[in-house]
XYZ file of C-alpha atoms in Angstrom:
368
model
C 0.000 0.000 0.000
C 1.401 3.374 -1.018
C 1.374 6.107 1.651
C 2.373 9.770 1.441
C 5.957 10.246 2.656
C 6.485 11.970 5.992
C 8.123 15.015 4.415
C 7.116 15.391 0.746
C 8.905 17.946 -1.459
C 5.803 20.147 -1.406
C 5.819 20.463 2.390
C 6.315 24.197 2.758
C 7.231 24.163 6.437
C 10.001 21.613 5.917
C 12.023 24.514 4.519
C 11.245 26.790 7.491
C 13.413 26.164 10.529
C 10.969 27.534 13.090
C 9.813 25.697 16.203
C 7.329 27.028 18.712
C 8.341 27.767 22.269
C 6.828 25.631 25.009
C 4.640 28.576 26.094
C 2.110 29.566 23.437
C -0.027 32.707 23.417
C -3.009 32.271 21.106
C -5.503 34.624 19.460
C -8.664 33.043 18.048
C -10.582 34.566 15.151
C -14.281 33.752 15.146
C -16.829 32.552 17.683
C -19.398 30.618 15.680
C -20.937 27.203 16.278
C -17.814 25.229 15.382
C -15.354 27.882 16.479
C -16.503 27.400 20.073
C -14.876 23.947 20.035
C -11.504 25.588 19.332
C -11.603 27.579 22.563
C -12.113 24.403 24.571
C -9.363 22.656 22.584
C -6.757 25.332 23.326
C -7.757 25.517 26.984
C -6.606 21.906 27.422
C -3.215 22.166 25.683
C -0.355 22.415 28.212
C 1.483 25.715 27.946
C -1.146 27.352 25.725
C -2.982 30.513 26.774
C -5.795 32.239 24.893
C -5.072 35.954 25.185
C -7.615 37.644 22.894
C -10.514 37.135 20.480
C -11.154 38.701 17.085
C -14.866 38.690 16.227
C -17.353 41.152 14.750
C -20.229 40.166 17.030
C -19.140 41.100 20.551
C -22.471 40.097 22.090
C -22.223 36.558 20.728
C -18.588 36.347 21.811
C -19.053 37.582 25.376
C -19.808 34.152 26.925
C -16.591 32.711 25.463
C -14.605 35.732 26.631
C -15.855 35.134 30.159
C -15.462 31.358 30.105
C -11.888 31.318 28.813
C -10.566 34.463 30.447
C -8.338 34.356 33.494
C -9.746 34.567 37.009
C -11.731 37.811 37.452
C -10.896 38.900 33.886
C -12.526 38.398 30.497
C -10.662 38.003 27.240
C -10.436 41.244 25.237
C -12.501 41.240 22.030
C -11.318 43.056 18.895
C -13.106 43.608 15.603
C -9.831 43.980 13.684
C -7.022 41.405 13.793
C -4.295 43.981 13.154
C -5.437 45.955 16.198
C -5.459 42.780 18.285
C -1.924 41.842 17.242
C -0.621 45.353 17.895
C -1.944 45.109 21.442
C -1.178 41.431 22.081
C 1.837 39.849 20.365
C 0.956 36.145 20.076
C 2.579 32.929 18.915
C -0.333 31.483 16.957
C -3.481 32.861 15.340
C -6.236 30.248 15.039
C -8.714 31.199 12.302
C -12.229 29.760 12.624
C -14.078 32.391 10.578
C -15.726 31.827 7.142
C -13.514 30.924 4.146
C -13.904 34.309 2.426
C -11.937 35.907 5.281
C -9.070 33.404 5.438
C -6.548 34.861 3.007
C -6.620 38.419 4.344
C -6.455 37.183 7.951
C -3.486 34.927 7.165
C -1.676 37.857 5.548
C -2.369 40.101 8.548
C -1.191 37.463 11.010
C 1.955 36.674 9.058
C 2.791 40.375 8.724
C 2.804 40.419 12.536
C 5.160 37.426 12.642
C 2.717 34.810 13.936
C 2.124 31.232 12.872
C -1.389 30.327 11.698
C -3.808 27.438 11.982
C -6.784 27.882 9.650
C -10.106 26.072 9.439
C -11.444 24.621 6.217
C -12.711 25.034 3.541
C -9.176 26.455 3.419
C -9.139 29.921 1.815
C -12.266 29.058 -0.154
C -10.488 26.704 -2.547
C -7.324 25.952 -4.492
C -6.565 29.452 -5.811
C -6.769 31.107 -2.397
C -4.841 28.256 -0.787
C -1.929 28.703 -3.198
C -1.891 32.430 -2.466
C -1.800 31.662 1.263
C 1.164 29.324 0.724
C 3.023 32.138 -1.016
C 2.259 34.515 1.878
C 3.596 31.989 4.392
C 6.724 31.344 2.320
C 7.533 35.048 2.180
C 6.916 35.461 5.910
C 8.814 32.320 6.933
C 5.969 31.326 9.256
C 4.166 28.046 9.718
C 0.696 27.516 8.263
C -1.490 24.465 8.920
C -5.085 23.579 8.125
C -7.394 22.476 10.930
C -8.422 19.244 9.201
C -9.682 17.260 12.165
C -11.468 14.160 10.808
C -8.243 12.197 10.337
C -7.670 12.786 14.073
C -10.934 11.176 15.110
C -9.828 8.334 17.384
C -11.453 5.576 15.327
C -9.415 6.562 12.269
C -6.209 6.564 14.297
C -7.147 3.081 15.525
C -7.848 1.924 11.957
C -4.531 3.309 10.768
C -2.700 1.421 13.546
C -4.529 -1.766 12.582
C -3.529 -1.312 8.926
C 0.076 -0.679 9.909
C -0.002 -3.847 12.028
C -1.170 -5.862 9.024
C -4.580 -6.694 10.512
C -6.213 -7.149 7.090
C -3.125 -7.979 5.042
C -2.946 -6.098 1.762
C -5.743 -3.472 1.588
C -7.883 -3.594 -1.540
C -10.734 -1.155 -1.108
C -12.064 1.591 1.178
C -15.658 2.840 1.265
C -17.407 5.495 3.349
C -21.152 6.170 3.464
C -21.833 9.730 4.675
C -25.325 9.890 6.210
C -25.675 12.721 8.795
C -29.402 13.202 8.120
C -29.288 16.968 8.651
C -30.103 18.172 5.136
C -33.850 17.701 4.769
C -36.458 20.423 4.504
C -36.680 24.140 3.844
C -34.824 24.941 7.094
C -31.846 22.639 6.498
C -28.618 23.771 8.241
C -30.190 26.929 9.704
C -29.720 25.789 13.300
C -25.942 25.277 13.181
C -24.248 26.568 10.040
C -26.689 28.537 7.861
C -23.982 29.635 5.422
C -24.017 26.038 4.105
C -27.233 26.939 2.285
C -25.577 29.566 0.083
C -22.503 27.605 -1.012
C -22.553 27.017 -4.787
C -20.195 24.106 -4.117
C -21.303 22.350 -0.964
C -21.012 18.641 -0.254
C -17.603 18.012 -1.803
C -16.066 21.427 -1.099
C -17.223 21.577 2.514
C -17.794 17.972 3.654
C -16.359 15.252 1.405
C -12.958 16.971 1.529
C -12.679 15.557 5.072
C -12.787 12.010 3.706
C -10.593 12.803 0.715
C -7.990 13.729 3.319
C -8.811 10.720 5.520
C -8.694 8.305 2.576
C -5.202 9.625 1.806
C -4.231 9.198 5.470
C -5.418 5.591 5.481
C -4.724 4.369 1.933
C -2.107 6.592 0.306
C -2.143 8.980 -2.631
C -5.207 9.375 -4.845
C -4.433 9.250 -8.567
C -7.805 9.304 -10.353
C -11.359 10.384 -9.544
C -14.748 9.808 -11.113
C -17.690 11.804 -9.769
C -21.446 12.131 -9.981
C -22.979 15.006 -7.991
C -26.624 15.798 -7.286
C -28.705 18.452 -5.499
C -31.728 16.898 -3.779
C -32.835 19.726 -1.483
C -33.846 22.658 -3.664
C -33.734 24.999 -0.677
C -29.926 25.140 -0.906
C -27.593 26.348 -3.640
C -25.041 23.550 -3.938
C -24.877 19.784 -4.303
C -25.849 17.693 -1.279
C -25.167 14.234 -2.734
C -22.024 12.738 -4.250
C -20.833 9.381 -5.534
C -17.048 9.505 -5.874
C -14.782 6.696 -7.074
C -11.025 6.849 -6.503
C -7.958 4.872 -7.489
C -4.828 5.044 -5.346
C -1.156 4.948 -6.245
C -0.809 1.357 -5.020
C -3.713 0.117 -7.131
C -6.302 0.211 -4.319
C -9.784 1.576 -4.983
C -12.151 3.703 -2.924
C -15.725 4.969 -2.902
C -17.241 7.936 -1.082
C -21.029 7.597 -1.184
C -22.497 10.621 0.547
C -25.674 12.576 0.988
C -26.764 14.799 3.857
C -30.460 13.895 3.759
C -30.434 10.206 4.802
C -29.260 9.043 8.214
C -27.483 5.954 9.549
C -27.748 3.731 12.631
C -26.307 5.878 15.420
C -27.388 7.405 18.716
C -25.802 10.633 17.406
C -25.534 10.914 13.620
C -22.884 13.638 14.000
C -20.477 11.358 15.873
C -18.974 9.566 12.860
C -21.368 11.069 10.255
C -21.501 7.666 8.567
C -19.981 4.225 8.244
C -16.662 3.018 6.813
C -15.290 -0.307 5.598
C -11.813 -1.331 4.436
C -11.350 -4.716 2.773
C -8.067 -6.543 2.394
C -6.499 -9.894 1.601
C -6.737 -11.131 5.190
C -9.888 -9.477 6.470
C -12.129 -6.447 6.795
C -12.218 -3.434 9.126
C -15.568 -1.763 9.791
C -16.513 1.487 11.564
C -20.081 1.938 12.764
C -22.045 5.003 13.813
C -21.220 4.553 17.503
C -17.498 5.000 16.878
C -16.803 1.270 17.228
C -14.266 -0.508 15.009
C -14.605 -4.204 14.179
C -12.218 -6.672 12.548
C -13.435 -9.737 10.664
C -10.769 -12.195 9.550
C -10.897 -13.587 6.030
C -13.207 -16.645 5.769
C -14.613 -15.985 9.267
C -18.188 -14.993 10.074
C -17.737 -13.320 13.450
C -16.203 -9.897 14.053
C -14.146 -8.842 17.057
C -13.812 -5.395 18.593
C -10.725 -3.327 17.906
C -10.243 -1.648 21.270
C -8.981 1.900 21.696
C -9.533 4.750 24.123
C -11.549 7.824 23.219
C -13.717 10.523 24.760
C -17.209 11.362 23.505
C -16.632 15.093 23.900
C -17.907 17.844 21.610
C -17.440 16.800 17.983
C -16.032 13.576 16.525
C -14.468 12.003 19.602
C -12.784 15.260 20.697
C -10.994 15.554 17.351
C -10.809 19.374 17.455
C -8.570 19.141 20.516
C -6.640 16.176 19.118
C -5.965 17.962 15.834
C -4.892 21.234 17.477
C -2.628 19.440 19.929
C -1.006 17.377 17.153
C -0.222 20.505 15.118
C 1.297 22.269 18.123
C 3.376 19.256 19.168
C 4.752 18.823 15.641
C 5.715 22.482 15.443
C 7.326 22.416 18.876
C 9.538 19.598 17.611
C 10.431 21.608 14.510
C 8.504 19.250 12.215
C 5.698 19.584 9.712
C 2.222 18.956 11.027
C 0.265 16.234 9.237
C -2.012 18.940 7.854
C 0.659 21.513 7.012
C -0.747 23.752 4.290
C 1.864 22.644 1.773
C 0.634 19.088 2.183
C -3.049 19.911 2.463
C -3.295 21.664 -0.889
C -3.282 18.234 -2.544
C -6.769 17.676 -1.127
C -7.957 20.812 -2.898
C -6.461 19.634 -6.186
C -8.473 16.435 -5.780
C -11.605 18.462 -5.004
C -11.113 20.399 -8.239
C -10.719 17.121 -10.120
C -14.005 15.899 -8.605
C -15.945 18.908 -9.868
C -14.283 18.654 -13.262
C -15.147 14.952 -13.488
C -18.801 15.648 -12.760
C -18.932 18.522 -15.269
C -17.235 16.546 -18.036
C -18.757 13.138 -17.281
C -15.447 11.282 -17.249
C -12.679 9.991 -15.030
C -9.980 12.569 -14.253
C -6.330 11.915 -13.439
C -5.204 14.241 -10.652
C -2.062 16.196 -11.501
C 1.090 14.631 -10.056
C 1.972 15.800 -6.550
């Protein structure tokens, strides 16, 4: 099975000899539904201290400023990131605001000499992401994408099982995305209403998580074939996708996703769906409860693959796990797994998906 090398030539930060100090002062941009998880994540990283917030809506942000401020003090809230950084020199800026703001915020942060972690969809797509890479290269600062699904504990457990040879030679990976949150005229309004206006939705915003996770588990994607559909006419973009992949080692993969149907789970947002990997010696299966099962070849019964995890916030506490992994890599002077120079490959694959659907044919992704 072919896997991405630890330090590919395109890894921007590999050329930047910068490691973070043990003590980290952090400014967080944004305070929306998902951004709130970032505050909790940073609060549990040893040596990290949230010092300020950048957010337009001070009223919405006030509870977070109180909760994560020091004793008898609330975090200061700024509307402008440049003003915040002038008043509070920080080590890292964590950007959780909408994609349209990413590039300008990255440039402002890098001008002030800070490293940046940025949520996805990263800079709104491939063009903005490449511009952000150029900004980081000129500044000599680190830039990583907060791509957290690969850090969900069940995927780390599956990766360990693959590395241990649990299913022999992997043949095929398949994921069925079924969060069940996309039905009706009020779809997505409760949590992330901007989903409704995205002209590119399911692949650009959601399936990109599993494009990245497929690469983490199976290696580099070489070709894609896509069929996209919009089932809920209340939204602008596609909400269903059938994607077929081939990998560099000859393995195959399928992402079968729609946001209208659900799956068997006590919380459909825990895993958002179900995964299976088949190999020469057996099969690994993830269910909606975050459980992983191994069935040996020619056997009927499955056995549990045991691993520790916490059912906290989103995806088995993956926001914290992702943030911590980025920080620990940087403190050791290494690339993070989701360093921006590595992550841009996911966006090239996303572009190939949309091109495949538009042209009705299989597309070979440009060589990495």
